[in-house]
XYZ file of C-alpha atoms in Angstrom:
696
model
C -19.693 -39.253 -46.550
C -18.540 -35.687 -45.990
C -15.785 -34.467 -48.277
C -12.509 -33.126 -46.868
C -10.586 -30.776 -49.148
C -7.300 -29.010 -48.512
C -7.222 -25.933 -50.747
C -3.523 -26.381 -51.484
C -4.206 -29.597 -53.378
C -6.350 -27.797 -55.948
C -5.040 -24.225 -56.194
C -1.292 -23.686 -56.435
C -1.715 -19.948 -55.826
C -2.455 -20.729 -52.184
C 0.978 -22.312 -51.712
C 2.350 -18.791 -51.313
C 0.400 -18.359 -48.053
C 1.950 -19.443 -44.781
C -0.703 -22.018 -43.924
C -3.352 -24.148 -45.535
C -7.044 -23.333 -45.197
C -8.976 -26.530 -44.532
C -12.550 -26.941 -45.771
C -15.032 -29.602 -44.702
C -18.407 -29.911 -46.439
C -21.099 -32.421 -47.360
C -20.535 -31.876 -51.091
C -17.607 -30.342 -52.998
C -17.389 -30.043 -56.799
C -15.029 -28.358 -59.265
C -16.811 -26.673 -62.157
C -15.663 -26.440 -65.750
C -14.476 -22.852 -65.214
C -12.164 -24.081 -62.442
C -14.320 -22.986 -59.505
C -14.642 -24.949 -56.320
C -18.216 -25.081 -55.012
C -18.873 -26.435 -51.510
C -22.368 -26.917 -50.046
C -23.939 -28.457 -46.957
C -22.669 -28.072 -43.346
C -19.562 -26.192 -44.387
C -16.699 -25.562 -41.982
C -13.474 -23.703 -42.848
C -10.404 -23.535 -40.569
C -7.458 -21.170 -40.974
C -4.885 -20.197 -38.326
C -7.307 -20.498 -35.411
C -10.256 -18.940 -37.271
C -13.354 -21.070 -37.862
C -16.141 -20.304 -40.311
C -19.438 -22.047 -41.021
C -21.694 -21.265 -43.988
C -24.376 -22.699 -46.277
C -22.343 -22.394 -49.510
C -18.828 -21.347 -50.496
C -17.579 -20.702 -54.020
C -13.857 -20.287 -54.500
C -13.021 -18.316 -57.627
C -9.402 -18.762 -58.624
C -9.746 -15.725 -60.858
C -9.563 -12.998 -58.192
C -8.618 -15.398 -55.381
C -11.919 -14.780 -53.557
C -14.406 -16.756 -51.478
C -18.035 -15.981 -52.338
C -20.005 -17.090 -49.296
C -23.735 -17.536 -48.777
C -25.133 -17.493 -45.253
C -26.031 -17.814 -42.594
C -22.323 -17.184 -41.965
C -20.554 -17.529 -38.625
C -16.869 -16.610 -38.204
C -15.143 -17.175 -34.867
C -11.693 -15.601 -34.467
C -8.887 -16.943 -32.258
C -9.422 -13.974 -29.876
C -13.090 -14.858 -29.320
C -14.477 -12.292 -31.772
C -17.638 -13.491 -33.536
C -18.865 -12.287 -36.943
C -22.209 -13.247 -38.456
C -23.484 -12.231 -41.888
C -26.012 -13.044 -44.602
C -23.442 -13.053 -47.415
C -19.781 -12.214 -47.832
C -16.845 -11.947 -50.175
C -13.534 -12.743 -48.472
C -9.997 -13.748 -49.348
C -9.001 -17.360 -48.585
C -7.273 -16.223 -45.361
C -10.600 -14.793 -44.086
C -8.725 -11.539 -43.393
C -10.000 -9.131 -46.062
C -13.337 -8.683 -47.738
C -16.908 -7.491 -47.363
C -19.723 -8.907 -45.227
C -23.304 -7.724 -45.707
C -26.153 -7.874 -43.213
C -23.474 -8.529 -40.608
C -23.124 -8.566 -36.831
C -19.878 -8.323 -34.836
C -19.782 -9.725 -31.257
C -16.812 -8.807 -29.034
C -15.876 -10.844 -25.966
C -19.434 -12.239 -25.771
C -20.532 -8.843 -24.404
C -20.815 -6.123 -27.039
C -22.679 -6.653 -30.303
C -22.523 -4.334 -33.285
C -25.109 -4.828 -36.046
C -24.270 -3.212 -39.418
C -25.478 -3.118 -42.990
C -21.948 -3.860 -44.123
C -18.611 -4.798 -42.554
C -15.354 -4.428 -44.460
C -12.429 -6.533 -43.224
C -9.016 -4.957 -43.916
C -5.585 -6.505 -43.306
C -6.933 -8.794 -40.574
C -6.641 -5.830 -38.212
C -9.515 -3.481 -39.048
C -13.248 -3.983 -39.314
C -15.137 -1.031 -40.833
C -18.840 -1.089 -40.015
C -21.460 1.101 -41.712
C -24.869 2.150 -40.331
C -24.211 0.521 -36.996
C -26.279 -0.193 -33.866
C -24.086 -1.123 -30.888
C -25.310 -2.431 -27.519
C -24.528 -5.003 -24.854
C -28.217 -5.331 -23.953
C -30.329 -8.228 -25.085
C -32.061 -7.265 -28.309
C -35.770 -8.153 -28.463
C -38.140 -7.801 -31.394
C -40.875 -6.319 -29.185
C -38.975 -3.297 -27.855
C -35.813 -1.276 -28.218
C -32.836 -2.205 -26.014
C -32.299 -0.350 -22.749
C -29.459 1.566 -24.392
C -27.693 1.568 -27.725
C -25.303 3.668 -29.772
C -26.214 4.268 -33.409
C -23.396 5.496 -35.625
C -22.808 6.219 -39.285
C -19.482 4.399 -39.114
C -17.539 2.352 -36.569
C -13.943 1.191 -36.959
C -12.732 -1.689 -34.806
C -8.949 -1.860 -34.419
C -8.363 -5.472 -33.478
C -4.685 -5.009 -32.550
C -5.176 -1.906 -30.382
C -8.566 -3.203 -29.140
C -10.286 0.128 -29.715
C -13.642 1.179 -31.218
C -13.948 4.500 -33.068
C -17.513 5.845 -33.529
C -18.251 8.554 -36.105
C -21.485 10.599 -36.155
C -22.998 8.672 -33.222
C -26.193 8.991 -31.174
C -26.796 7.564 -27.697
C -30.339 6.212 -27.275
C -32.308 4.975 -24.261
C -35.246 2.718 -25.179
C -35.025 4.057 -28.700
C -35.132 7.741 -27.702
C -32.080 9.860 -28.682
C -30.427 11.417 -25.618
C -27.320 13.116 -27.009
C -25.173 13.256 -30.128
C -21.464 12.447 -30.307
C -19.563 13.552 -33.421
C -16.608 11.286 -32.599
C -15.923 9.001 -29.654
C -13.376 6.306 -28.853
C -14.341 3.411 -26.580
C -12.352 0.346 -25.492
C -12.918 -3.147 -26.758
C -14.522 -5.146 -23.881
C -11.537 -7.511 -23.882
C -9.096 -4.640 -23.265
C -7.888 -4.572 -19.660
C -5.945 -1.282 -19.584
C -6.323 1.718 -21.886
C -6.038 5.476 -21.515
C -9.449 7.102 -21.193
C -12.292 8.162 -18.930
C -13.688 5.765 -16.351
C -17.193 5.659 -14.918
C -18.122 9.048 -13.406
C -19.658 9.436 -9.953
C -22.198 11.926 -8.569
C -21.448 12.260 -4.827
C -23.549 14.431 -2.538
C -22.917 15.282 1.101
C -23.914 17.926 3.631
C -20.306 19.061 3.954
C -19.244 19.125 0.303
C -22.543 19.611 -1.539
C -23.409 17.930 -4.852
C -20.461 17.367 -7.123
C -19.093 15.442 -10.070
C -16.159 13.053 -9.903
C -14.712 12.019 -13.311
C -11.756 9.595 -13.221
C -9.289 9.645 -16.126
C -7.011 6.626 -16.470
C -3.605 7.109 -18.097
C -1.775 3.997 -19.255
C 1.847 5.131 -19.090
C 3.208 1.683 -19.869
C 2.709 -2.013 -19.294
C 4.143 -1.620 -15.793
C 2.760 1.739 -14.601
C -0.368 3.878 -14.793
C -1.883 7.009 -13.303
C -5.525 7.784 -12.506
C -6.456 11.463 -12.102
C -9.917 12.239 -10.732
C -11.123 15.849 -10.645
C -13.868 16.312 -8.047
C -15.767 19.588 -8.286
C -18.745 20.877 -6.297
C -19.991 24.208 -5.006
C -17.849 23.745 -1.875
C -14.673 22.070 -3.067
C -12.215 21.780 -5.905
C -10.269 18.550 -5.503
C -7.854 16.504 -7.554
C -7.530 12.845 -6.534
C -4.797 10.603 -7.870
C -3.662 6.982 -7.852
C -0.235 6.019 -9.184
C 0.730 2.374 -9.625
C 3.960 0.840 -10.808
C 5.136 -2.753 -10.984
C 8.792 -3.728 -10.879
C 10.587 -6.980 -11.499
C 10.747 -7.588 -7.741
C 7.893 -5.558 -6.299
C 5.250 -2.912 -6.734
C 4.243 0.472 -5.387
C 0.911 2.282 -5.076
C 0.478 5.956 -4.232
C -2.930 7.524 -3.690
C -3.961 10.894 -2.383
C -5.784 14.151 -3.019
C -5.317 17.925 -2.969
C -8.275 20.186 -2.096
C -9.365 23.784 -1.786
C -12.750 23.992 -0.033
C -15.046 26.177 2.041
C -14.717 23.949 5.126
C -11.222 25.295 5.845
C -11.035 28.487 3.743
C -7.774 29.782 2.270
C -6.004 26.527 3.081
C -4.717 23.759 0.861
C -5.756 20.397 2.277
C -4.173 17.136 1.176
C -3.354 13.551 2.059
C -1.077 10.853 0.705
C -1.010 7.086 1.279
C 1.870 5.045 -0.161
C 2.228 1.266 -0.079
C 5.164 -0.654 -1.504
C 6.560 -4.183 -1.291
C 9.862 -5.344 -2.763
C 11.727 -8.645 -2.882
C 15.402 -7.763 -2.434
C 16.600 -11.336 -2.864
C 18.078 -13.659 -0.285
C 14.679 -13.864 1.508
C 14.829 -10.115 2.226
C 11.618 -8.095 1.916
C 11.333 -4.301 1.922
C 7.957 -2.898 2.975
C 7.026 0.775 2.643
C 3.957 2.397 4.166
C 3.443 6.182 4.203
C 0.335 7.880 5.647
C 0.085 11.647 6.037
C -2.598 14.326 5.956
C -2.679 18.091 6.233
C -5.193 18.304 9.093
C -7.163 16.100 11.483
C -10.541 16.368 9.750
C -9.609 16.002 6.081
C -9.868 12.212 5.750
C -13.277 12.063 7.466
C -14.681 15.117 5.658
C -14.040 13.497 2.272
C -14.646 9.883 3.327
C -11.137 8.731 2.436
C -10.482 6.927 5.744
C -11.802 6.577 9.295
C -8.367 6.097 10.877
C -7.708 8.312 13.895
C -3.965 7.594 13.962
C -1.684 7.427 10.942
C 1.517 5.420 10.902
C 4.267 5.637 8.308
C 6.971 3.009 8.390
C 9.743 1.372 6.451
C 10.529 -2.252 7.298
C 13.284 -4.578 6.182
C 12.326 -8.198 6.867
C 13.954 -11.550 6.364
C 12.220 -14.833 7.208
C 14.487 -17.848 7.019
C 13.881 -21.494 7.754
C 15.090 -21.154 11.357
C 15.764 -17.435 11.767
C 13.942 -14.103 11.592
C 15.440 -10.626 11.289
C 13.758 -7.253 10.935
C 14.445 -3.540 11.143
C 11.774 -0.838 11.058
C 11.255 2.872 11.570
C 7.748 4.200 12.266
C 6.428 7.758 12.445
C 2.992 8.327 14.011
C 0.550 11.165 13.381
C -2.507 11.477 15.612
C -5.857 12.740 14.348
C -7.490 12.684 17.787
C -8.515 15.937 19.427
C -7.202 14.895 22.864
C -3.748 13.828 21.628
C -0.673 15.554 20.266
C 2.028 14.134 18.038
C 4.669 15.130 20.584
C 3.485 12.620 23.212
C 2.479 9.542 21.170
C 5.588 8.983 20.873
C 5.820 10.098 17.222
C 9.002 8.205 16.251
C 9.648 4.532 17.011
C 12.548 2.465 15.695
C 13.318 -1.200 16.236
C 15.561 -3.984 14.994
C 15.843 -7.625 16.005
C 17.314 -10.995 15.119
C 16.028 -14.379 16.313
C 17.220 -17.898 15.640
C 16.210 -21.409 16.610
C 18.310 -24.565 16.793
C 17.132 -28.111 17.520
C 19.112 -30.804 19.324
C 19.169 -34.424 18.248
C 18.543 -35.517 21.832
C 15.494 -33.259 21.989
C 14.967 -29.659 22.894
C 15.063 -26.333 21.100
C 17.443 -23.447 21.732
C 16.193 -19.934 20.919
C 18.407 -16.868 20.983
C 18.388 -13.353 19.617
C 19.323 -9.711 19.941
C 17.157 -6.599 19.576
C 17.121 -2.835 19.956
C 14.331 -0.246 20.238
C 14.051 3.502 20.565
C 11.186 5.947 21.076
C 11.541 9.692 20.642
C 9.219 12.522 21.705
C 9.307 16.178 20.703
C 8.230 17.475 24.124
C 10.653 19.483 26.282
C 9.134 19.242 29.828
C 10.330 16.495 32.112
C 8.027 13.451 32.356
C 5.768 11.285 30.176
C 5.282 14.007 27.517
C 9.026 14.333 26.836
C 10.597 10.983 27.719
C 12.935 9.369 25.179
C 13.859 5.723 25.684
C 16.395 3.451 23.994
C 16.911 -0.255 24.658
C 19.517 -2.790 23.528
C 19.169 -6.379 24.647
C 19.784 -10.083 24.111
C 17.733 -13.147 24.968
C 18.263 -16.907 25.099
C 15.931 -19.748 25.963
C 15.708 -23.521 26.022
C 12.547 -25.628 25.724
C 11.878 -29.378 25.744
C 8.695 -31.306 24.921
C 7.960 -34.766 26.368
C 5.012 -37.158 26.116
C 4.669 -39.869 28.735
C 3.371 -43.363 28.035
C 0.096 -42.448 29.736
C -0.415 -39.509 27.339
C 0.677 -36.617 29.564
C 2.151 -33.819 27.423
C 4.876 -31.776 29.117
C 6.811 -28.698 28.024
C 9.620 -27.204 30.115
C 11.111 -23.806 29.286
C 13.878 -21.615 30.700
C 14.672 -18.135 29.388
C 16.842 -15.204 30.311
C 17.029 -11.755 28.779
C 19.354 -8.850 29.489
C 18.588 -5.277 28.383
C 20.323 -1.946 28.712
C 17.956 1.046 28.953
C 18.830 4.651 28.285
C 16.203 7.184 29.421
C 16.270 10.938 28.764
C 13.963 13.791 29.839
C 12.390 11.879 32.730
C 14.039 12.152 36.145
C 12.031 9.228 37.546
C 14.087 6.708 35.577
C 17.786 6.183 35.225
C 20.041 4.384 32.789
C 21.109 0.846 33.505
C 20.839 -2.881 32.871
C 17.926 -5.158 33.654
C 18.235 -8.953 33.717
C 15.037 -11.038 33.701
C 15.084 -14.858 34.059
C 11.907 -16.953 33.590
C 11.164 -20.642 34.087
C 8.004 -22.475 33.039
C 6.388 -25.910 33.033
C 3.229 -26.700 31.075
C 1.268 -29.940 31.624
C -1.724 -31.066 29.571
C -3.614 -34.336 29.295
C -5.656 -34.664 26.047
C -8.714 -36.938 26.231
C -10.328 -37.977 22.930
C -13.467 -39.883 22.046
C -15.764 -40.471 19.078
C -19.517 -40.712 19.531
C -21.889 -43.066 17.723
C -22.895 -40.203 15.396
C -19.305 -39.832 14.209
C -18.543 -36.626 16.123
C -15.001 -36.372 17.511
C -14.423 -34.766 20.908
C -11.115 -33.655 22.402
C -10.951 -32.368 25.990
C -7.589 -30.993 27.148
C -7.147 -29.918 30.795
C -3.986 -27.819 31.176
C -1.932 -26.289 33.965
C 1.009 -23.977 33.367
C 3.439 -23.049 36.153
C 5.855 -20.157 35.845
C 8.364 -18.056 37.718
C 9.907 -14.730 36.676
C 11.992 -12.027 38.284
C 14.003 -8.984 37.300
C 17.283 -7.569 38.591
C 18.739 -4.131 37.997
C 16.873 -1.019 36.876
C 13.109 -0.815 36.396
C 12.486 0.764 32.962
C 9.428 2.783 31.906
C 6.673 0.753 30.276
C 6.471 1.971 26.670
C 5.352 -1.097 24.708
C 3.043 -3.051 27.051
C 0.448 -0.508 28.193
C -2.475 -2.413 26.606
C -2.488 -6.076 27.679
C -5.096 -8.389 26.126
C -6.120 -11.575 27.948
C -7.413 -14.280 25.605
C -7.207 -17.971 24.798
C -3.983 -17.424 22.821
C -1.928 -16.319 25.854
C -3.786 -18.013 28.710
C -0.962 -20.515 29.270
C 1.932 -18.224 28.326
C 4.610 -17.244 30.836
C 3.711 -13.601 30.212
C 0.498 -11.954 29.054
C 2.284 -8.692 28.199
C 2.512 -7.990 24.458
C 6.200 -7.005 24.527
C 9.357 -6.672 26.640
C 9.254 -3.565 28.845
C 6.856 -4.950 31.481
C 7.442 -8.192 33.403
C 5.074 -9.889 35.863
C 7.465 -11.092 38.550
C 6.946 -13.913 41.032
C 5.274 -17.276 40.738
C 2.223 -17.836 38.556
C -0.107 -20.671 37.671
C -2.578 -20.810 34.794
C -5.299 -23.456 34.863
C -7.874 -24.178 32.219
C -9.550 -26.647 29.905
C -10.151 -26.653 26.167
C -12.903 -28.649 24.472
C -12.889 -29.209 20.717
C -15.608 -30.927 18.675
C -15.466 -31.977 15.028
C -18.900 -33.023 13.815
C -19.535 -35.699 11.231
C -21.282 -33.059 9.100
C -18.150 -30.867 9.036
C -19.137 -28.496 11.842
C -16.296 -27.492 14.187
C -16.394 -25.840 17.585
C -13.996 -25.099 20.411
C -14.394 -23.732 23.935
C -11.706 -22.507 26.356
C -12.140 -21.754 30.060
C -9.388 -20.750 32.446
C -7.727 -18.377 34.873
C -4.291 -17.146 36.012
C -3.087 -16.961 39.649
C -0.046 -15.030 40.927
C 1.699 -14.555 44.246
C 2.656 -10.965 43.294
C 0.393 -8.428 41.609
C 1.769 -6.338 38.741
C 1.027 -2.612 38.582
C 1.479 -2.654 34.791
C -1.805 -4.527 34.275
C -4.696 -2.072 33.940
C -7.935 -2.730 35.872
C -9.858 -3.492 32.669
C -7.269 -5.955 31.329
C -8.684 -8.700 33.535
C -5.155 -9.495 34.716
C -4.634 -7.138 37.668
C -4.492 -8.459 41.211
C -3.390 -11.840 42.520
C -5.908 -13.713 40.375
C -7.128 -12.826 36.908
C -10.707 -12.702 35.755
C -12.217 -15.884 34.408
C -11.705 -16.279 30.682
C -14.388 -17.902 28.539
C -13.853 -18.027 24.767
C -15.273 -20.119 21.963
C -15.645 -20.486 18.202
C -18.106 -22.298 15.956
C -18.154 -22.911 12.194
C -20.685 -24.905 10.173
C -20.710 -26.050 6.530
C -23.994 -24.156 6.065
C -22.039 -20.889 6.314
C -22.564 -20.013 9.977
C -19.562 -18.720 11.921
C -19.404 -17.375 15.452
C -16.732 -16.574 17.980
C -16.713 -14.744 21.278
C -14.637 -13.939 24.334
C -15.558 -12.631 27.752
C -13.764 -11.826 31.011
C -15.671 -11.798 34.301
C -14.764 -11.743 37.993
C -15.866 -13.994 40.856
C -19.087 -11.984 41.235
C -19.896 -12.542 37.531
C -19.322 -8.856 36.718
C -18.124 -8.405 33.141
C -14.786 -6.734 32.497
C -14.646 -7.217 28.737
C -16.795 -8.995 26.177
C -16.632 -9.344 22.410
C -18.602 -11.475 19.979
C -18.840 -11.860 16.207
C -21.463 -13.634 14.141
C -21.377 -14.395 10.428
C -23.555 -16.211 7.934
C -22.506 -16.620 4.330
C -24.500 -18.240 1.540
C -24.694 -17.746 -2.219
C -27.174 -14.896 -1.741
C -26.383 -13.584 1.745
C -23.271 -12.296 3.505
C -24.105 -11.253 7.065
C -21.645 -10.020 9.653
C -22.399 -8.645 13.114
C -20.164 -7.817 16.074
C -20.530 -6.597 19.645
C -17.921 -5.224 22.061
C -18.066 -4.145 25.697
C -15.201 -2.683 27.757
C -15.372 -1.291 31.259
C -14.319 2.288 31.915
C -10.587 2.571 32.614
C -8.831 5.957 32.927
C -5.426 4.233 32.823
C -6.239 3.237 29.222
C -7.590 6.731 28.388
C -11.158 5.407 28.505
C -13.153 7.440 31.067
C -16.468 5.867 30.019
C -17.516 2.311 29.306
C -17.581 1.215 25.668
C -20.589 -0.734 24.469
C -21.401 -0.893 20.769
C -22.468 -3.226 18.013
C -21.811 -3.199 14.285
C -23.536 -4.957 11.410
C -22.498 -5.358 7.787
C -24.831 -7.174 5.399
C -25.035 -7.858 1.660
C -28.076 -9.565 0.144
C -28.527 -10.715 -3.451
C -32.294 -10.176 -3.758
C -32.549 -11.358 -7.379
C -29.975 -12.164 -10.065
C -29.944 -8.440 -10.921
C -30.845 -6.666 -7.649
C -28.636 -6.532 -4.532
C -28.734 -4.543 -1.313
C -26.097 -3.788 1.335
C -26.437 -2.318 4.807
C -23.933 -1.383 7.492
C -24.360 0.326 10.852
C -22.554 1.009 14.109
C -24.470 1.883 17.273
C -23.019 3.151 20.561
C -25.110 1.486 23.273
C -23.274 3.259 26.092
C -24.142 6.693 24.686
C -27.457 5.399 23.274
C -26.585 7.025 19.977
C -25.870 5.738 16.466
C -22.351 6.280 15.162
C -22.702 5.344 11.493
C -25.279 3.905 9.092
C -25.221 3.195 5.383
C -27.481 1.671 2.744
C -26.576 0.623 -0.780
C -28.733 -0.614 -3.655
C -27.177 -2.202 -6.716
C -28.769 -3.162 -10.015
C -26.838 -5.009 -12.708
C -27.832 -6.817 -15.858
C -25.920 -7.728 -18.994
C -25.687 -4.133 -20.227
C -25.857 -1.679 -17.299
C -24.756 -1.356 -13.663
C -26.332 1.137 -11.252
C -25.022 1.694 -7.725
C -26.828 4.025 -5.318
C -25.638 4.589 -1.751
C -26.632 6.743 1.197
C -24.780 7.000 4.502
C -24.884 9.012 7.701
C -21.950 9.685 10.032
C -23.204 10.771 13.458
C -19.877 11.321 15.234
C -18.619 14.840 15.879
C -15.594 16.504 17.429
C -13.774 19.807 17.374
C -12.541 19.112 13.842
C -15.366 17.085 12.204
C -19.145 17.419 12.036
C -21.923 14.874 11.438
C -22.807 14.542 7.760
C -24.982 12.747 5.229
C -23.502 11.386 2.004
C -25.133 10.147 -1.200
C -23.605 8.474 -4.223
C -24.843 7.478 -7.667
C -22.775 5.612 -10.229
C -24.003 4.315 -13.591
C -21.796 2.317 -15.950
C -22.452 0.674 -19.297
C -21.308 -2.931 -19.401
C -19.686 -4.052 -22.600
C -16.946 -1.420 -22.814
C -14.789 -2.843 -20.026
C -13.708 -6.138 -18.518
C -16.164 -5.742 -15.623
C -19.264 -6.954 -17.408
C -19.493 -10.047 -15.222
C -21.623 -13.123 -15.697
C -25.012 -11.558 -14.966
C -27.993 -13.399 -16.499
C -29.451 -11.624 -19.495
C -32.842 -9.977 -19.127
C -35.832 -11.707 -20.660
C -37.671 -10.461 -23.734
C -40.985 -11.415 -22.154
């Protein structure tokens, strides 16, 4: 039977320590000179630290453990120490280990002739070889750092190398007199991050070296100098967390040869705060010095920037919000003065249910748009609106299964228009009435598949009395399965389709026994009065809309697809869009296609026809490849293409990318970009669970 000894029972000097070290061994004896000798399958436990060894001798004279290996010490933080022999105090906190190896976070291993443990906090290693690569007897590791001395500060989670050499496959590459590197378990520490070697036609070949500054537990700053023959740039990212929110600021300042003698810059700010009482404050700032800066440096492909501040409250039955947005256009054919550049809005909505059935909805809202332009007309018009709305709806289900919903709404708005003589100030009142009827039909096949077919008809009537305001917020109407049976297909309030309307359609849904799901919607809208606010390419102009056909499909194998198309009675397409995805453990494929007819009223003089693809493939456990492209079929010209190759094993990550942007304008030119990033795993928390390379 194995012997169980508690040191306190034999050595009163240990009573002074805060806890008892427990030893378990096959055989324990006490010698005549008052030494405890343990042998055979030894295990020692002390304050979360576990040690195994072949033999332990406790010498009361000197209060030391003389240990014979193989020795394995596992700390409560996951640190592993192995050694051939050691001399430690009973707390396993101080002493000397010879022929030792220190393993940190199961990533970085440091082999040393000797390790001195001091005050539980420091480990001093002598004649050290450090690497996170698998060490084989047949060849040198891919990389390693050899140092005369290494000090590991367990509390600060830092490694200090003295008189160090960096080697690749055993060949010295460079010498480092002193260097500090983070413990792999350390998440945030001041220091340099992985550098990058970007190359592009516009900016040349440069070096980007990020430096992370840990200001505190709740805030940090990353400064990234980027220098090439054509630019001197400082990039920055500032992050701060608060008790009730967080904020992130990123941007850059540049001096380059693309726009000589000019300081170029951009700033993006994002913040979210919980103000209490269900109130949320959202901040979003986007600004740049010129139209081409973001594309030249690859920071963003946005062609319009929007900065806004929003105060939002979402209650159980009510919703209130207030926002102010400032737009900045980066398009060559637009100016900030006519966007409009400043838009403000506020609204409150509430919902109340009646015991007898029915729901009452009511609310108030206000909007304003402001333009800088001075001429009279669209380029200068300023519009303000204040309004209120109320509506009542009731749902009924007959005994035969007919589902009915009746709605009645009325809204009243006052409009104030400046700098446009075509419109005057005044009040508009708009009542609407609707009735929606659907009859769901369900069945289950012998294979276990469930089918649901729902024919639907929606009848509506709307009118407006008073002034006719300018259409500021409903210039781009989208016709899809989400609004097929709505009373209005306009996205907001300014435009109203008056008269009587009827929407007819059918929806089919299938849930397969294997988990596959699909749905298909087909329908159309009829009106007795055409609305001039619907553009020709919306599919909604005229007395009858285009036919809508939309569907989705998802399978447990990872396949996903959805599409939507609008076509007229002659089967001519107005709009079409489709997306396809396939996701497995080794493949993530996404592809999309879009087609839109030419429509000058939507500032689209030519038809749009393009496809995009975005793919990531895990070729082997260590090799991966990504590819993305966008091709303009209408212009028969590529717009963008990119290829990335990634290699990662237990000790190194290499990321190479090449991309080509084909688009050009008055402010940007086509360009090629290349990137190379190499990082050593083991000195950060990003090592991952990549399988180790084989020694064969």
